Tab-separated table of C-alpha atoms in Angstrom:
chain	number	residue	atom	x	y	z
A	1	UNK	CA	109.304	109.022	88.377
A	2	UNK	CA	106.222	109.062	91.135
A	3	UNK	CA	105.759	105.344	92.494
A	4	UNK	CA	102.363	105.945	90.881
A	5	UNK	CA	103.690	106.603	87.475
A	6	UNK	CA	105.846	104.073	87.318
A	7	UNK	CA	103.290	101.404	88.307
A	8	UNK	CA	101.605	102.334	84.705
A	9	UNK	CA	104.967	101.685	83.339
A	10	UNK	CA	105.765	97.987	83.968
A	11	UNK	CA	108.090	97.686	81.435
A	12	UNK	CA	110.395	99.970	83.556
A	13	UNK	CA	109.425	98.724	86.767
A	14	UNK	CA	109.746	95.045	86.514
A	15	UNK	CA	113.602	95.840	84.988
A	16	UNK	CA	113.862	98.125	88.202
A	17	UNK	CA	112.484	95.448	90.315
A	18	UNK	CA	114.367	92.174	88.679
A	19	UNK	CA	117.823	94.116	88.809
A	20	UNK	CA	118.362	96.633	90.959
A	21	UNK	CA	119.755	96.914	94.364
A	22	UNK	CA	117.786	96.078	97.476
A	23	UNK	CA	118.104	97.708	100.338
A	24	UNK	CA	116.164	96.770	103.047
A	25	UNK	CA	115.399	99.958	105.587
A	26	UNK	CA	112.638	97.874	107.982
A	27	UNK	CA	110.231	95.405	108.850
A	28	UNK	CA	106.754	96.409	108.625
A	29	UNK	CA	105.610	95.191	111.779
A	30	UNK	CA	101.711	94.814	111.240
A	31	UNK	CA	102.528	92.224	108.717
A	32	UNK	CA	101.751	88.675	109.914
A	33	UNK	CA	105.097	87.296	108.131
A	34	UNK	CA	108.353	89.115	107.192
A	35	UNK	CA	108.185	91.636	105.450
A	36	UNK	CA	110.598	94.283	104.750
A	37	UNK	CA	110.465	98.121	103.416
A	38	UNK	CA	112.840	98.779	100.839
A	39	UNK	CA	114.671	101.029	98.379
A	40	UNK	CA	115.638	99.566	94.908
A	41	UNK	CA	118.030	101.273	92.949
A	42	UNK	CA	118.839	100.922	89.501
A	43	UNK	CA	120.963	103.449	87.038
A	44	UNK	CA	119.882	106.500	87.780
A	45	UNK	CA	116.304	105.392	89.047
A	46	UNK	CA	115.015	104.931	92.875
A	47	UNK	CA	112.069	103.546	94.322
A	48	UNK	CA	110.295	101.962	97.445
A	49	UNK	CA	109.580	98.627	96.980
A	50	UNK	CA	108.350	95.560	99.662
A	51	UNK	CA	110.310	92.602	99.908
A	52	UNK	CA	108.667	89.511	101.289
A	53	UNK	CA	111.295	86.711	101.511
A	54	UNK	CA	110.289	83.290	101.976
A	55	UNK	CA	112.559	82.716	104.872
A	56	UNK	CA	110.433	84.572	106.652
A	57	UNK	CA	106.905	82.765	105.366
A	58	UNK	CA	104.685	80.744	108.262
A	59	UNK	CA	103.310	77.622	107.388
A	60	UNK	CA	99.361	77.891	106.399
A	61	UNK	CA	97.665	74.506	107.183
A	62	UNK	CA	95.179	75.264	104.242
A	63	UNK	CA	98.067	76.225	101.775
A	64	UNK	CA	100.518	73.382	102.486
A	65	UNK	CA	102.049	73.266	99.050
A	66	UNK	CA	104.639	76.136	97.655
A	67	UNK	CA	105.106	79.501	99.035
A	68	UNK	CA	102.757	83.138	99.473
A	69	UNK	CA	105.450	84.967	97.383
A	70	UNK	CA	104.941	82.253	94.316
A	71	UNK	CA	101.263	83.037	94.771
A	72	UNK	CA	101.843	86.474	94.850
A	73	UNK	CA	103.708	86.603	91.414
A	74	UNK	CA	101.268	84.064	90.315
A	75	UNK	CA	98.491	86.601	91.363
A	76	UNK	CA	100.680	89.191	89.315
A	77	UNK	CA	100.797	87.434	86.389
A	78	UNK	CA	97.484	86.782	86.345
A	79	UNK	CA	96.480	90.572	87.212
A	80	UNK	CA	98.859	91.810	83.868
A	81	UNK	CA	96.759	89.513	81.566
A	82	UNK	CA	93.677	90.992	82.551
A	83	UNK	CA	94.752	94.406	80.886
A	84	UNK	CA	93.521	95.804	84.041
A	85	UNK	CA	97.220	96.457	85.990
A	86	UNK	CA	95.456	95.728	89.466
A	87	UNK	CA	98.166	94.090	91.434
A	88	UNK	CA	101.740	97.138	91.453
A	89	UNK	CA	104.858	95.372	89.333
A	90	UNK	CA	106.009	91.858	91.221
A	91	UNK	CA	108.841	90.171	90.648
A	92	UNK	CA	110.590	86.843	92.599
A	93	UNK	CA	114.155	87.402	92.860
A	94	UNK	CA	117.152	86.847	95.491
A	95	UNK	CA	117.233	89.991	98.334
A	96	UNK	CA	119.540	90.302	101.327
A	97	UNK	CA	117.897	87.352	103.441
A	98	UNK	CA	117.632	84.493	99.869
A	99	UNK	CA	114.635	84.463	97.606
A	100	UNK	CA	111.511	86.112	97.981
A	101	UNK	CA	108.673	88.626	96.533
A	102	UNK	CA	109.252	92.161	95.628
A	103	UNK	CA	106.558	94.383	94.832
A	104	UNK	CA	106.981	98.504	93.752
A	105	UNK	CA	105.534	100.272	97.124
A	106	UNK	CA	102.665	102.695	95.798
A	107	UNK	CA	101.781	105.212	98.514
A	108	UNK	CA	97.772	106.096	99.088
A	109	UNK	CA	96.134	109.095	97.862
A	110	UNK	CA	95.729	111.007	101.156
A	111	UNK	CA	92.873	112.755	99.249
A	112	UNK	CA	90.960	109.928	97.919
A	113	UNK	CA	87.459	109.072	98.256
A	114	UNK	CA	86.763	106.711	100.831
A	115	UNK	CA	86.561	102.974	99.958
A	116	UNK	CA	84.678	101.672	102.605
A	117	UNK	CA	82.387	103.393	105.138
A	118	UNK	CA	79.618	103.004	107.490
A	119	UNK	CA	76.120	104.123	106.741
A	120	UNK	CA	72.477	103.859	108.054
A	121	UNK	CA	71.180	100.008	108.449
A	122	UNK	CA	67.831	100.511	106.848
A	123	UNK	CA	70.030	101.024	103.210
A	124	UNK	CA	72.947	102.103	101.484
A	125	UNK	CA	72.805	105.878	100.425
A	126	UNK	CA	73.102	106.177	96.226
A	127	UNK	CA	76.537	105.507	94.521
A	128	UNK	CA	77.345	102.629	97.327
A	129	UNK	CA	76.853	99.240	97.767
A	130	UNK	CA	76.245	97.332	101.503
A	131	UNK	CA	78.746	95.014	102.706
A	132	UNK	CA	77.289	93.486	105.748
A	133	UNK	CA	75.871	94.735	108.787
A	134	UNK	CA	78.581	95.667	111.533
A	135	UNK	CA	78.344	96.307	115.457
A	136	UNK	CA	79.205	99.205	116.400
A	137	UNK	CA	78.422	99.209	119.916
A	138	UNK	CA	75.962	100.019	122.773
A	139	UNK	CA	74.031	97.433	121.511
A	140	UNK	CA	74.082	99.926	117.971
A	141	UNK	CA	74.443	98.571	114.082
A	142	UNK	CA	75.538	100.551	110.977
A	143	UNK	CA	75.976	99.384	107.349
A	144	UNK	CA	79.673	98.686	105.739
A	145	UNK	CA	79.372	99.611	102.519
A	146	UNK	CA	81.987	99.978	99.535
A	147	UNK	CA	81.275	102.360	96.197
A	148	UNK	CA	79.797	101.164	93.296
A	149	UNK	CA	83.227	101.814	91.576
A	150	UNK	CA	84.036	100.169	88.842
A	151	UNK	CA	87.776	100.199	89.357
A	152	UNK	CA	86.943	97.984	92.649
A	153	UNK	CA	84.547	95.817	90.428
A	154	UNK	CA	87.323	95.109	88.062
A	155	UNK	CA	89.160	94.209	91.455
A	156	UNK	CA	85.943	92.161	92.920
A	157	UNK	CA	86.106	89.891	89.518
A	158	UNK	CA	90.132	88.971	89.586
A	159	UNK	CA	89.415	87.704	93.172
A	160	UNK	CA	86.644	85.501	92.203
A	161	UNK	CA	89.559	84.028	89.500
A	162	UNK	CA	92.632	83.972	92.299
A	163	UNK	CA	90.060	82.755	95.053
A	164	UNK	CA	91.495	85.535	96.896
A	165	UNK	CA	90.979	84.423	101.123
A	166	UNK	CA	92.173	87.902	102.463
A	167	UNK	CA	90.809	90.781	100.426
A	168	UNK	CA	90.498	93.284	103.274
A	169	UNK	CA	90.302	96.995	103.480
A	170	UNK	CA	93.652	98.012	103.792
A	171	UNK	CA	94.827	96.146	100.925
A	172	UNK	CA	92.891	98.259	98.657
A	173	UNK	CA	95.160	101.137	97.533
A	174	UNK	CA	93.801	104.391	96.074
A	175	UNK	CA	96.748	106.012	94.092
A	176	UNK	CA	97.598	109.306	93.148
A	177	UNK	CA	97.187	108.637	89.585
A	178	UNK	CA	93.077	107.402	89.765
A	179	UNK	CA	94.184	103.716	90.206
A	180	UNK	CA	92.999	101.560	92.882
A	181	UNK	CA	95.398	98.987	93.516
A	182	UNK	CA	94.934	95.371	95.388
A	183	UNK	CA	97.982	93.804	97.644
A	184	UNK	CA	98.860	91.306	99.455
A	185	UNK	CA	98.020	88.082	97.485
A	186	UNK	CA	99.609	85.461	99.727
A	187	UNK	CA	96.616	83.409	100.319
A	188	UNK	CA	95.528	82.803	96.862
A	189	UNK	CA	94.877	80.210	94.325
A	190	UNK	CA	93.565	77.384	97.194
A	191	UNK	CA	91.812	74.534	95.343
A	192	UNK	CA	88.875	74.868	97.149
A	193	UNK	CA	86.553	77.907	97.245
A	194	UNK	CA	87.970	80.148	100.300
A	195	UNK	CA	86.617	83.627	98.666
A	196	UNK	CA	86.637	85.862	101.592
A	197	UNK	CA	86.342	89.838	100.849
A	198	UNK	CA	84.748	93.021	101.191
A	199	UNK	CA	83.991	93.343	97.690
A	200	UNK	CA	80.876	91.857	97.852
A	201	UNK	CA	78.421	94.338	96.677
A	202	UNK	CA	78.100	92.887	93.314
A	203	UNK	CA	77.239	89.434	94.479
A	204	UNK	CA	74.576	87.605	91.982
A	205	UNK	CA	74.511	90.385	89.532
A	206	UNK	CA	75.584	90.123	86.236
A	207	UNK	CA	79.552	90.491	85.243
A	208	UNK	CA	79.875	93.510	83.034
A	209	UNK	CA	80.869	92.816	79.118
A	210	UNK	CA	84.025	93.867	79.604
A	211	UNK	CA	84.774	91.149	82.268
A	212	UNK	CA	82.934	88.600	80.277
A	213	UNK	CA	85.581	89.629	77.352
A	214	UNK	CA	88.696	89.532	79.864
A	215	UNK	CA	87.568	85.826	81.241
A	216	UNK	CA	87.370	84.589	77.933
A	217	UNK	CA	90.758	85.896	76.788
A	218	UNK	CA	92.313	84.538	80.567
A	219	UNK	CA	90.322	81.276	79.531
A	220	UNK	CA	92.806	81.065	76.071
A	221	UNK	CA	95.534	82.288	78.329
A	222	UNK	CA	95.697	80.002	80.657
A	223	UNK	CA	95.839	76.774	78.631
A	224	UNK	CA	98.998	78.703	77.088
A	225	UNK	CA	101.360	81.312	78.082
A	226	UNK	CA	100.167	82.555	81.378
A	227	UNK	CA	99.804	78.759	82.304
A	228	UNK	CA	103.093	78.601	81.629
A	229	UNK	CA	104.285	81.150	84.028
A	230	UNK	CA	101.936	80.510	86.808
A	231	UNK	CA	103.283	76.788	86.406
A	232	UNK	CA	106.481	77.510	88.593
A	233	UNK	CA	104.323	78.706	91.730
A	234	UNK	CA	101.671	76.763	91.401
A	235	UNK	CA	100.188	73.091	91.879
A	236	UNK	CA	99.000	71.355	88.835
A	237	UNK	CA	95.647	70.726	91.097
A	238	UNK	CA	95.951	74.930	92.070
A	239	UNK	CA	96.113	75.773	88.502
A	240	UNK	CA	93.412	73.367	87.190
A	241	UNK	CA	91.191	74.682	90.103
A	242	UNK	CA	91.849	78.123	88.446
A	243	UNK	CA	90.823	77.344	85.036
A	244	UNK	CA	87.596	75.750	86.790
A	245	UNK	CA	87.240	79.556	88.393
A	246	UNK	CA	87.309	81.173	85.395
A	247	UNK	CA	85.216	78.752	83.240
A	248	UNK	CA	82.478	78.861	86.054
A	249	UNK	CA	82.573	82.582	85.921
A	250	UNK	CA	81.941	82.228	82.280
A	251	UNK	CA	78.980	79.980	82.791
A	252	UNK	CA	77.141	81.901	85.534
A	253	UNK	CA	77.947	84.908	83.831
A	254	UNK	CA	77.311	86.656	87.513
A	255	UNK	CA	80.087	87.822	89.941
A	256	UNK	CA	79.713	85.028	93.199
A	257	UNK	CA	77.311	84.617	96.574
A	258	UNK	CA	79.481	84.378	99.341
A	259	UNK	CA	79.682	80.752	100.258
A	260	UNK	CA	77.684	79.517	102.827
A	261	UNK	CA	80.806	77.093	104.299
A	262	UNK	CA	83.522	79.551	104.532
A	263	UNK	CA	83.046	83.019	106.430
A	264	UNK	CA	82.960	85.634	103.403
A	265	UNK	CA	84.125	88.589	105.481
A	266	UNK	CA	88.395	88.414	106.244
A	267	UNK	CA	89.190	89.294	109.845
A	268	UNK	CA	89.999	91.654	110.247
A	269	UNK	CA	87.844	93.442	107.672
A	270	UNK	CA	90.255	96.296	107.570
């Protein structure tokens, strides 16, 4: 089964994931803590998977409490109650060098559509949204801009709910099977607003009914069964501070400005 496939099957993957053997074939050395390239192996099933053990995490002044692979299968969870599978299977489990995160490894689509791209300053051309304006030297600017997709929208709404500090350009992942996939949710979840991403074309307009509809069932959620799982990784102040997220998403009923105390762009942006 294609990594892709078997990313819509969670069921499968999770199993994979939880039980399996880990092998770990190499660090992936643009990471800024450990983390390792792997095969799992299960039965008669195989798969690439990233293992991110906790051994291997650097303390974050601004995240002093718990670990970036709780928040990453917090993140998880939270991404499979949407309905919107945005976040590839995730699982916390003991690996070679003690406990860490484990996520299936979903290749890009060499042959996707861009995600990002630079464009004229004066405007975005149709069918894309502008970012912010970028140098691009000799004293020259051009427009980032993102597509007005709605599988990145989808995306652009669960990181106004995680408070997602990191959402840059490479950790949007274009599959092979039409998905566009977000990783890397180490920096999540911070009690106080620290929204920094790319995804900002939507900012001040109106969430679509379909996210109002997902909010309000995470809403419900969270004051039940998902709170209960997030409650291992998180801070009773983190996961308060995530209900407040949600329930002021409800309330505006518009997808967030960037804040005007915290740089809204990650860096690097890609």
């Amino acid at each position: 089964m294609a990594a892709a496939a078997l990313a819509a099957d969670p069921s499968t993957a999770l199993r994979l994931l939880r039980e399996g053997t880990l092998t770990v074939h190499g660090r992936l050395t643009d990471a800024s803590n450990a983390a390792l390239y792997c095969t799992v192996a299960l039965d008669d099933r195989t798969a690439q998977a990233v293992y991110k053990p906790v051994a291997g995490e650097r303390p974050l002044w601004d995240f002093p409490d718990g670990t970036l692979a709780g928040r990453e299968i917090a993140a998880y969870e939270v991404s499979a109650a949407t309905g919107w599978a945005l976040i590839p299977p995730t699982v916390l489990r003991e690996g070679p060098h003690g406990p860490g995160m484990v996520q299936l490894w979903v290749e890009p689509d060499p042959d996707a559509e861009p995600l990002l791209a630079l464009q004229d300053p004066r405007g975005a051309e149709a069918g894309w949204l502008p970012i912010v304006r970028a140098e691009v030297g000799g004293g020259r600017t051009a427009l980032l801009v993102h597509p007005d997709d709605e599988r990145l929208r989808r995306l652009a709404v669960l990181d106004a709910v995680l408070n997602n500090a990191d959402r840059k350009g490479g950790h949007l992942i274009p599959a092979a099977d039409g998905r566009i996939y977000g990783i890397d949710h180490g920096v999540t979840f911070n009690t106080e607003g620290k929204l920094r991403t790319l995804l900002w074309g939507w900012a001040g307009q109106p969430l679509p009914a379909e996210s109002a509809e997902v909010l309000a069932g995470l809403a419900e959620e969270l004051d039940g069964a998902l709170g209960a799982r997030l409650a291992p990784h998180l801070t009773v102040a983190e996961l308060d501070a995530t209900r407040a997220r949600v329930a002021a998403l409800r309330v505006t009923g518009a997808h967030p400005l960037p804040s005007e105390d915290w740089p809204s762009i990650p860096w690097p942006p890609i």
